[in-house]
Coordinates of C-alpha atoms and ligand atoms in Angstrom, one line a residue:
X1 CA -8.4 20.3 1.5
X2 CA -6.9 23.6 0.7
X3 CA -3.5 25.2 0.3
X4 CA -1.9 26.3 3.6
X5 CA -1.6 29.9 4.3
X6 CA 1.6 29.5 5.8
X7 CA 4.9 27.8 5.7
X8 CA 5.0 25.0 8.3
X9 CA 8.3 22.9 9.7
X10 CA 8.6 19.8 7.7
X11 CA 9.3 16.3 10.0
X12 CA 13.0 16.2 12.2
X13 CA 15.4 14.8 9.3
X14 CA 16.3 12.3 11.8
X15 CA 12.8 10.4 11.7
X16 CA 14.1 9.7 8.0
X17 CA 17.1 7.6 8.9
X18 CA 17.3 7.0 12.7
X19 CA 16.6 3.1 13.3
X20 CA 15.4 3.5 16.9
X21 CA 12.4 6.1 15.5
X22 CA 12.0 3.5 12.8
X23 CA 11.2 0.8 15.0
X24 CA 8.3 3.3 17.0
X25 CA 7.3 4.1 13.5
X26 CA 6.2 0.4 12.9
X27 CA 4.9 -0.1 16.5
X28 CA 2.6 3.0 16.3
X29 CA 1.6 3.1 12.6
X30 CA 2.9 -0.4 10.6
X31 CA 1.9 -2.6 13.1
X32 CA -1.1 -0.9 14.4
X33 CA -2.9 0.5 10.9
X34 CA -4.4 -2.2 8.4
X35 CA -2.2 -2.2 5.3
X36 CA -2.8 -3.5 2.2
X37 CA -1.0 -6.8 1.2
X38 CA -2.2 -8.5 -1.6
X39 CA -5.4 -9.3 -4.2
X40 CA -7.8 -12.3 -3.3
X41 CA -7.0 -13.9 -6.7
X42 CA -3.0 -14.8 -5.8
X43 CA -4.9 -17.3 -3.5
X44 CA -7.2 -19.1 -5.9
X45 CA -7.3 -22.3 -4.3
X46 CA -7.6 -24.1 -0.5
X47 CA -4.4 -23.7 0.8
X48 CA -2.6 -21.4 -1.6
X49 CA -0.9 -19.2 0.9
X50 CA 2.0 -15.7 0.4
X51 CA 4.3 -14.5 3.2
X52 CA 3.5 -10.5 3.9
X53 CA 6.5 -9.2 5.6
X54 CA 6.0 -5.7 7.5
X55 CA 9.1 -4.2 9.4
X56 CA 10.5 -7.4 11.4
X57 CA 7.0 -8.9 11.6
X58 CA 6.3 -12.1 8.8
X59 CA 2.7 -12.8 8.8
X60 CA 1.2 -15.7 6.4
X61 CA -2.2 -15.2 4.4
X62 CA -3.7 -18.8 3.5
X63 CA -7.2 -19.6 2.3
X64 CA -9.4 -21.9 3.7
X65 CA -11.4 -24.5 2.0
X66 CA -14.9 -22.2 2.5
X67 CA -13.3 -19.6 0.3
X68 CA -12.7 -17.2 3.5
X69 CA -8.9 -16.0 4.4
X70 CA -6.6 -16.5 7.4
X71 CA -3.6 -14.9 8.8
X72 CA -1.0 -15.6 11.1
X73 CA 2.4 -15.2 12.0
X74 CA 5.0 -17.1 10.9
X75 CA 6.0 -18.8 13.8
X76 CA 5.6 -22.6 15.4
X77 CA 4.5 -22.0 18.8
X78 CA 6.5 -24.9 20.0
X79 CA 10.1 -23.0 20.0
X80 CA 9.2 -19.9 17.6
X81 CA 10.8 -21.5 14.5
X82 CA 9.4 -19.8 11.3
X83 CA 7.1 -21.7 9.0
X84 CA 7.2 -21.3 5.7
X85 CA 10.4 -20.3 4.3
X86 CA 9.0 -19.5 0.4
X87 CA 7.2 -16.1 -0.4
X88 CA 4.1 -18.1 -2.0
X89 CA 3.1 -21.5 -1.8
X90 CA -0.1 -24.1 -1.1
X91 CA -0.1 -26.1 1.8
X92 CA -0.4 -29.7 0.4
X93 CA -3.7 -31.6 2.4
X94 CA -4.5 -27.9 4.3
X95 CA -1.5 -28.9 6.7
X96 CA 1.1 -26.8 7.5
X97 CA 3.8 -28.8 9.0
X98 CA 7.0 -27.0 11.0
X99 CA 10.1 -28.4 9.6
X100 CA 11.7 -28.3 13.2
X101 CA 10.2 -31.1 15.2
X102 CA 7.2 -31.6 12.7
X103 CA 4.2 -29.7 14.9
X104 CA 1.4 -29.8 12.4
X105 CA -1.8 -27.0 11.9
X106 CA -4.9 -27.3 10.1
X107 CA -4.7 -23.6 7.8
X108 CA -7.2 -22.3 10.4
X109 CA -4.4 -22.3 12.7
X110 CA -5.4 -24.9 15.1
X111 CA -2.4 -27.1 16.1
X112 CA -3.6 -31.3 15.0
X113 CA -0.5 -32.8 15.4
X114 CA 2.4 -33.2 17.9
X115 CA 4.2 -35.9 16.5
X116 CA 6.5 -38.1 18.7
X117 CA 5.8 -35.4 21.8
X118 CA 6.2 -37.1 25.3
X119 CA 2.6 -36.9 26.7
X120 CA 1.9 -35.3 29.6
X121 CA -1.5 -34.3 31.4
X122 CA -0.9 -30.7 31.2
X123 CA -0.7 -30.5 27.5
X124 CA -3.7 -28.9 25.9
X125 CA -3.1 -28.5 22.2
X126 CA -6.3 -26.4 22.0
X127 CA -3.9 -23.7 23.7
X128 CA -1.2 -23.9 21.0
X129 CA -2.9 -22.5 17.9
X130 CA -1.1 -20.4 15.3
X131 CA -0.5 -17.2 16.6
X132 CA -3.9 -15.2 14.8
X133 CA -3.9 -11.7 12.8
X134 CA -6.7 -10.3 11.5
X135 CA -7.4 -10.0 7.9
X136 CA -10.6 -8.4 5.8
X137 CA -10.8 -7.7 2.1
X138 CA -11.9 -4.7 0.5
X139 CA -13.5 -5.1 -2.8
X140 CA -10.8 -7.5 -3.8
X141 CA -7.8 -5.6 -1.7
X142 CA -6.3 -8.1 1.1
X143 CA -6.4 -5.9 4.3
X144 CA -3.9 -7.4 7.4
X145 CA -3.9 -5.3 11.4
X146 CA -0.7 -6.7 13.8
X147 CA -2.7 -5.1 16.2
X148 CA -4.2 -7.7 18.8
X149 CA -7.5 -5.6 18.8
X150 CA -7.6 -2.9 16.2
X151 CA -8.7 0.5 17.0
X152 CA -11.0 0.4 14.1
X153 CA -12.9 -1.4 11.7
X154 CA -10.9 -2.1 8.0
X155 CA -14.2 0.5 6.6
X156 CA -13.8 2.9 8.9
X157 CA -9.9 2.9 8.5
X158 CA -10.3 3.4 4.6
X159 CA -12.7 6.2 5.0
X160 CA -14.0 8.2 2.7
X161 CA -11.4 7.8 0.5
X162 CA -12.8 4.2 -0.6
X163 CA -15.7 5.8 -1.4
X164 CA -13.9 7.4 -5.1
X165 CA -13.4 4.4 -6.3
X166 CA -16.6 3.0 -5.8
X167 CA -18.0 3.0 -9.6
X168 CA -15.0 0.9 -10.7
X169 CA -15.7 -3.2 -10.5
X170 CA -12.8 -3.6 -8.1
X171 CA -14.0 -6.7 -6.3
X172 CA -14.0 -8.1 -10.5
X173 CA -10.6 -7.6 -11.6
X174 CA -7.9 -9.5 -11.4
X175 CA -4.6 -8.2 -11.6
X176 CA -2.6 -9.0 -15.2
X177 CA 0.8 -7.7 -14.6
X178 CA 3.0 -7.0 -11.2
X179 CA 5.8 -5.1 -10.9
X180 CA 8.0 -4.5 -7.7
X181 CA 10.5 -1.5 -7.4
X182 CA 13.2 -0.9 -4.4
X183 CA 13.8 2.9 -3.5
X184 CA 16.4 3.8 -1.1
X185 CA 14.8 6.3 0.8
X186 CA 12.5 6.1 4.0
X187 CA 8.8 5.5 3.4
X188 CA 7.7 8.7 4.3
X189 CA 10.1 10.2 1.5
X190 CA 7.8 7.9 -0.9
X191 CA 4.3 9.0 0.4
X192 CA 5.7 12.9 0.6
X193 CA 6.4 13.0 -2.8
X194 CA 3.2 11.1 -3.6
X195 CA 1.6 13.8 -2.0
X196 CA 2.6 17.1 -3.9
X197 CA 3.0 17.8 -7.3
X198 CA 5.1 20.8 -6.8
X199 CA 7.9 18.7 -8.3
X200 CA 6.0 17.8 -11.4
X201 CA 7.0 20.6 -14.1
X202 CA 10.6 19.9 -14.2
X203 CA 10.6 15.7 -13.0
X204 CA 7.8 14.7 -15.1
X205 CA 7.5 16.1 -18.5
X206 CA 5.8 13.1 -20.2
X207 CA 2.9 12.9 -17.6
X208 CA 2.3 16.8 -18.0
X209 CA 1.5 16.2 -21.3
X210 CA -1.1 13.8 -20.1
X211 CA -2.3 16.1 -17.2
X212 CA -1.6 20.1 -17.7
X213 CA -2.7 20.8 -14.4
X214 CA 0.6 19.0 -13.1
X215 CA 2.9 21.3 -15.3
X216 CA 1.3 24.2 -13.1
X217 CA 3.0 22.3 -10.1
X218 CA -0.6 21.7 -8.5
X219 CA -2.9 18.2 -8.6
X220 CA -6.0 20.2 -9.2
X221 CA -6.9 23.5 -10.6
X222 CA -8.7 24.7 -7.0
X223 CA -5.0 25.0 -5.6
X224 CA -4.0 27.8 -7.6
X225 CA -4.3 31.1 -6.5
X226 CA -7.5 32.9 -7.4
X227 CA -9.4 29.7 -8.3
X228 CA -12.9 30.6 -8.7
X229 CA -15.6 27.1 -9.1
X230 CA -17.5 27.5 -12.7
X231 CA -20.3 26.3 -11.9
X232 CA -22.0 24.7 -8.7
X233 CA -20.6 21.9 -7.5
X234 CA -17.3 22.6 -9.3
X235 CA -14.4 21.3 -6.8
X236 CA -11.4 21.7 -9.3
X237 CA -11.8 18.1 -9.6
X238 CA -7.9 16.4 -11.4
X239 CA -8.4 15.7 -14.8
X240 CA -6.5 14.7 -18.2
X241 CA -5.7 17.2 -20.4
X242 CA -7.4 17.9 -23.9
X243 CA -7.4 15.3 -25.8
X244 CA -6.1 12.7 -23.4
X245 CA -8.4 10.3 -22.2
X246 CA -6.5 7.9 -20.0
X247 CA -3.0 7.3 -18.6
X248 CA -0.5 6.6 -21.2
X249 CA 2.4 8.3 -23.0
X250 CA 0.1 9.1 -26.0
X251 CA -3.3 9.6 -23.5
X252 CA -5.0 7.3 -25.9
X253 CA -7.2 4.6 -24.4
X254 CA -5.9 1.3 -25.5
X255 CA -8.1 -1.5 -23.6
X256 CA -12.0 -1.7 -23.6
X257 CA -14.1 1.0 -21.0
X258 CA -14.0 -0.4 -18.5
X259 CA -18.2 -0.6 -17.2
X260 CA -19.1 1.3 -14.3
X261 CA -17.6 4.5 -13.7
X262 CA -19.9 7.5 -14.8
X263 CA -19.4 9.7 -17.8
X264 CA -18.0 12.3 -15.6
X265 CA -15.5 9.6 -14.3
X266 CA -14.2 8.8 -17.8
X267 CA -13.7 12.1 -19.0
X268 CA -11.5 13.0 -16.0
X269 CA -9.5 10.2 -16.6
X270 CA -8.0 9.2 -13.4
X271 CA -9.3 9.0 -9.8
X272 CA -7.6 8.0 -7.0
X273 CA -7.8 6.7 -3.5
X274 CA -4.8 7.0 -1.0
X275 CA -5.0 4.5 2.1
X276 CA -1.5 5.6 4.0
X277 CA 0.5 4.4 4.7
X278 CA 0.3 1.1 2.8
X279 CA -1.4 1.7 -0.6
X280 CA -2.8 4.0 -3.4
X281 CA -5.4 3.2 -6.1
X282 CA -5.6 4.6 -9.3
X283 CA -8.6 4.0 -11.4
X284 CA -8.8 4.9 -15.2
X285 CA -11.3 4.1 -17.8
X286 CA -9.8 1.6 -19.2
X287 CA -7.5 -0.3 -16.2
X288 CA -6.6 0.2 -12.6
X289 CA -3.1 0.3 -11.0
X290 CA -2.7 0.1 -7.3
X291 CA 0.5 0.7 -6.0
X292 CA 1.3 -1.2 -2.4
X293 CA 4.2 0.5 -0.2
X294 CA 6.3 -1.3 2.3
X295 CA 9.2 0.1 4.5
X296 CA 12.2 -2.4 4.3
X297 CA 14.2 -0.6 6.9
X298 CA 15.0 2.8 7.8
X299 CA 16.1 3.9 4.4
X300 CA 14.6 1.8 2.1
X301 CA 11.0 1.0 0.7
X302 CA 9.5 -1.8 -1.7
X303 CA 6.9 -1.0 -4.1
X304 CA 4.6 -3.7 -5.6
X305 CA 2.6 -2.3 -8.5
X306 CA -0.3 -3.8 -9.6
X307 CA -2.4 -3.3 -12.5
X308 CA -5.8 -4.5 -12.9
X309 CA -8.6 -5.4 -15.9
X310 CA -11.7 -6.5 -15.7
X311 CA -11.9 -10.6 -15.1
X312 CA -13.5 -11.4 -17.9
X313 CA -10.6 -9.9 -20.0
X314 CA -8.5 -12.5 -21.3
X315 CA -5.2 -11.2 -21.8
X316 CA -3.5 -13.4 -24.7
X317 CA -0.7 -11.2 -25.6
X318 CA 1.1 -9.3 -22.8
X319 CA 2.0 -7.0 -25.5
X320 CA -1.1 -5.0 -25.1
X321 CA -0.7 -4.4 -21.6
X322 CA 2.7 -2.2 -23.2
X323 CA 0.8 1.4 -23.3
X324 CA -1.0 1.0 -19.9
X325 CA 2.6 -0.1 -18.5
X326 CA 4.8 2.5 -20.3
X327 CA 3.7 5.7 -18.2
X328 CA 3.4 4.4 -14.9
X329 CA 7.5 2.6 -15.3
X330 CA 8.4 6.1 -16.3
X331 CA 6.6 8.4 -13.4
X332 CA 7.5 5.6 -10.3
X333 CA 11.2 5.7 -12.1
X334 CA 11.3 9.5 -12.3
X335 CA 9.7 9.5 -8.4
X336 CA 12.4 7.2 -7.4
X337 CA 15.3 9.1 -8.7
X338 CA 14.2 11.9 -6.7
X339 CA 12.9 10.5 -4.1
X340 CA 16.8 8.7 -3.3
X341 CA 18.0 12.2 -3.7
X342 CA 16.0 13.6 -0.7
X343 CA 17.1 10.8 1.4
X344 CA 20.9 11.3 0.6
X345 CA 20.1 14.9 1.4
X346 CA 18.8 14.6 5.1
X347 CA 21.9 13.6 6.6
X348 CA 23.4 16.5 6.5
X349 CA 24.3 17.4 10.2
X350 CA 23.2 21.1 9.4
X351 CA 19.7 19.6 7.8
X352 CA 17.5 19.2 11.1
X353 CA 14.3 19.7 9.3
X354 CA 12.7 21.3 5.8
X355 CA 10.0 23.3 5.4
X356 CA 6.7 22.8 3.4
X357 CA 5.3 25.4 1.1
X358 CA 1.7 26.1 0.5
X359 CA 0.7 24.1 -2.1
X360 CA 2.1 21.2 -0.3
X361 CA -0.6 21.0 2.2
X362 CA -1.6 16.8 1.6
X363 CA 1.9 16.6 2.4
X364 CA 1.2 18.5 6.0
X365 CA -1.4 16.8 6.4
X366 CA 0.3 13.4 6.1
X367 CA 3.3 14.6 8.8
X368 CA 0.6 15.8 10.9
X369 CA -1.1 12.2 11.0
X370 CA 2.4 10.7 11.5
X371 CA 3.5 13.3 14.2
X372 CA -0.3 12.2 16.3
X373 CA 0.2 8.5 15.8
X374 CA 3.6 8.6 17.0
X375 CA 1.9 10.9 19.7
X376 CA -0.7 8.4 20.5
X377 CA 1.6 5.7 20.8
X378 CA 4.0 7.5 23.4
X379 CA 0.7 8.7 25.5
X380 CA -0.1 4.8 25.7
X381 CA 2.8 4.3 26.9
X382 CA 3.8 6.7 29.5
Ligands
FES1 S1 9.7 -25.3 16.7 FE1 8.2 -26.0 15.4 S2 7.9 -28.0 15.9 FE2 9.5 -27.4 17.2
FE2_2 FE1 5.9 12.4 -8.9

């Protein structure tokens, strides 16, 4: 991707706050896209289940005793009545049992029970399973699609982009340390600013120590003007700075290497993979952070931050994990702040849209992908 070589009209401002657009944002991209919702290791056992909530949608992600996942929503198909009230749980004898009139499923979803129902001939409980959702994992990344039969495969969603990642033992870490943040702003406010670095000089001075290139206000050297590669195969890839070898306030590595990514990998110091609209990846040579997004209405998003060692790391003393977590509170902190200022900023009855500069050409290119899914959705439709 390259710079744009014109200014283009940013999104309506109304898309930001409206609720109505909010609710055909989740029916044509939230409930339609696979989104990242967890790591296989929260569910270490048979049963062990979490609650995923997406929009108004509650969707429960259980294992089953052959190791293999399952997802469904949170409903009884008697009378609708949710299932499980708690965010995490395991279901005790692989039954989950509906607190209303006590319908009982096997975790595969298959209804077994019916306790003190009235029989009749024309009840078939082979017809009265758990409503099903599908779920895949990705090198360790829980993948859930609300769509009844999604338009594409979980690889083929993730693209290329999976591919960046692919030196870095995903699918043998474990995550050590979680973190969730609330921003009030709209989703797309979050992924926006994910997506340029425009604002990085003046709202990030401790990462632009770690990453020169971002004081420039560009992700990679190829987006500034009169970029020439110096030597073949040069793409202007993102790197640290001098001296800086990995992401923390000092850019000293703290943790072991992490095996796997090539030399090239290490000395850039941080590669990422962006899977919109639910999560980002970071790797780094010495841990991984993903970062899972989820709209929680209109005008507000929860982030849950994750980040990652190598399984066979035994973390005794949280305490080391302080110069891997340091950066990343600060930057998402820093993001946050701004990114509640844009949102206050939109109402304005004046404000009916922004405009995008050049260098903020991802940031296109994610409106563009939201403008056709919306698109898509309406053509269905009509
Ligand atoms: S609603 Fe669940 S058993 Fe009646
Ligand atoms: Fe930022």
């Amino acid at each position: 991707m390259s710079t744009l070589d014109q200014v283009n009209p940013a999104l309506p401002a109304n898309w930001y706050y409206d609720r109505e657009h909010y609710s055909r944002e989740l029916e044509a991209i939230w409930y339609r896209d696979w989104i990242g919702v967890g790591r296989v290791e929260s569910l270490r056992h048979d049963g062990d289940y979490f609650v995923i909530n997406v929009g108004t949608q509650s969707v429960v992600v259980t294992r089953l005793p052959d190791g293999t996942l399952n997802a469904f929503h949170n409903t009884c198909r008697h009378r609708g009545s949710r299932l499980c009230q708690d965010n995490q749980g395991r279901f005790r004898n692989g039954r989950i049992i509906c607190r209303y009139h006590t319908w009982t499923y096997a975790t595969d979803g298959t209804l077994v029970a019916t306790p003190g129902r009235l029989e009749t001939d024309d009840f078939d409980a082979a017809n009265y399973s758990l409503y099903a959702v599908h779920v895949e994992i990705w090198r360790g990344f829980i993948f859930i699609n609300l769509s009844e039969s999604p338009a594409l495969g979980l690889e083929e969603f993730l693209g290329d982009e999976a591919d960046a990642l692919r030196n870095w033992p995903l699918e043998d870490m474990c995550s050590v340390h979680q973190e969730k943040v609330t921003i009030a702003c709209n989703w797309k406010v979050f992924w926006e600013n994910y997506n340029e670095c425009y604002h990085c000089p003046r709202v990030h001075p401790e990462l632009c120590k770690v990453m020169p290139i971002y004081s420039k206000g560009v992700s990679s050297a190829a987006d500034l003007p009169g970029w020439e590669p110096e030597f073949d195969g040069d793409v202007g890839r993102t790197t640290v700075g001098d001296g800086a070898k990995t992401w923390t306030m000092s850019g000293e590595i703290s943790l072991p290497i992490i095996q796997g990514p090539t030399e090239e990998e290490l000395t850039q110091g941080v590669v990422f993979s962006s899977f919109s609209a639910s999560m980002y990846v970071v790797g780094h040579p010495d841990y991984v952070r993903s970062v899972r997004i989820m709209p929680t209405g209109p005008e507000t998003v929860e982030l849950t931050i994750d980040w990652l060692l190598p399984s066979s790391y035994e973390v005794v003393d949280k305490q080391i994990l302080e110069p891997i977590l340091e950066l990343a509170r600060l930057v998402i902190q820093q993001d946050g702040a701004v990114c509640e200022l844009n949102q206050q900023g939109l109402r304005s009855k004046r404000h009916q849209s922004g405009v995008l500069m050049p260098q903020e050409f991802d940031l296109w290119h994610f409106q563009e992908s939201v403008r056709s899914k919306l698109a898509n959705t309406k053509a269905e439709r009509s």
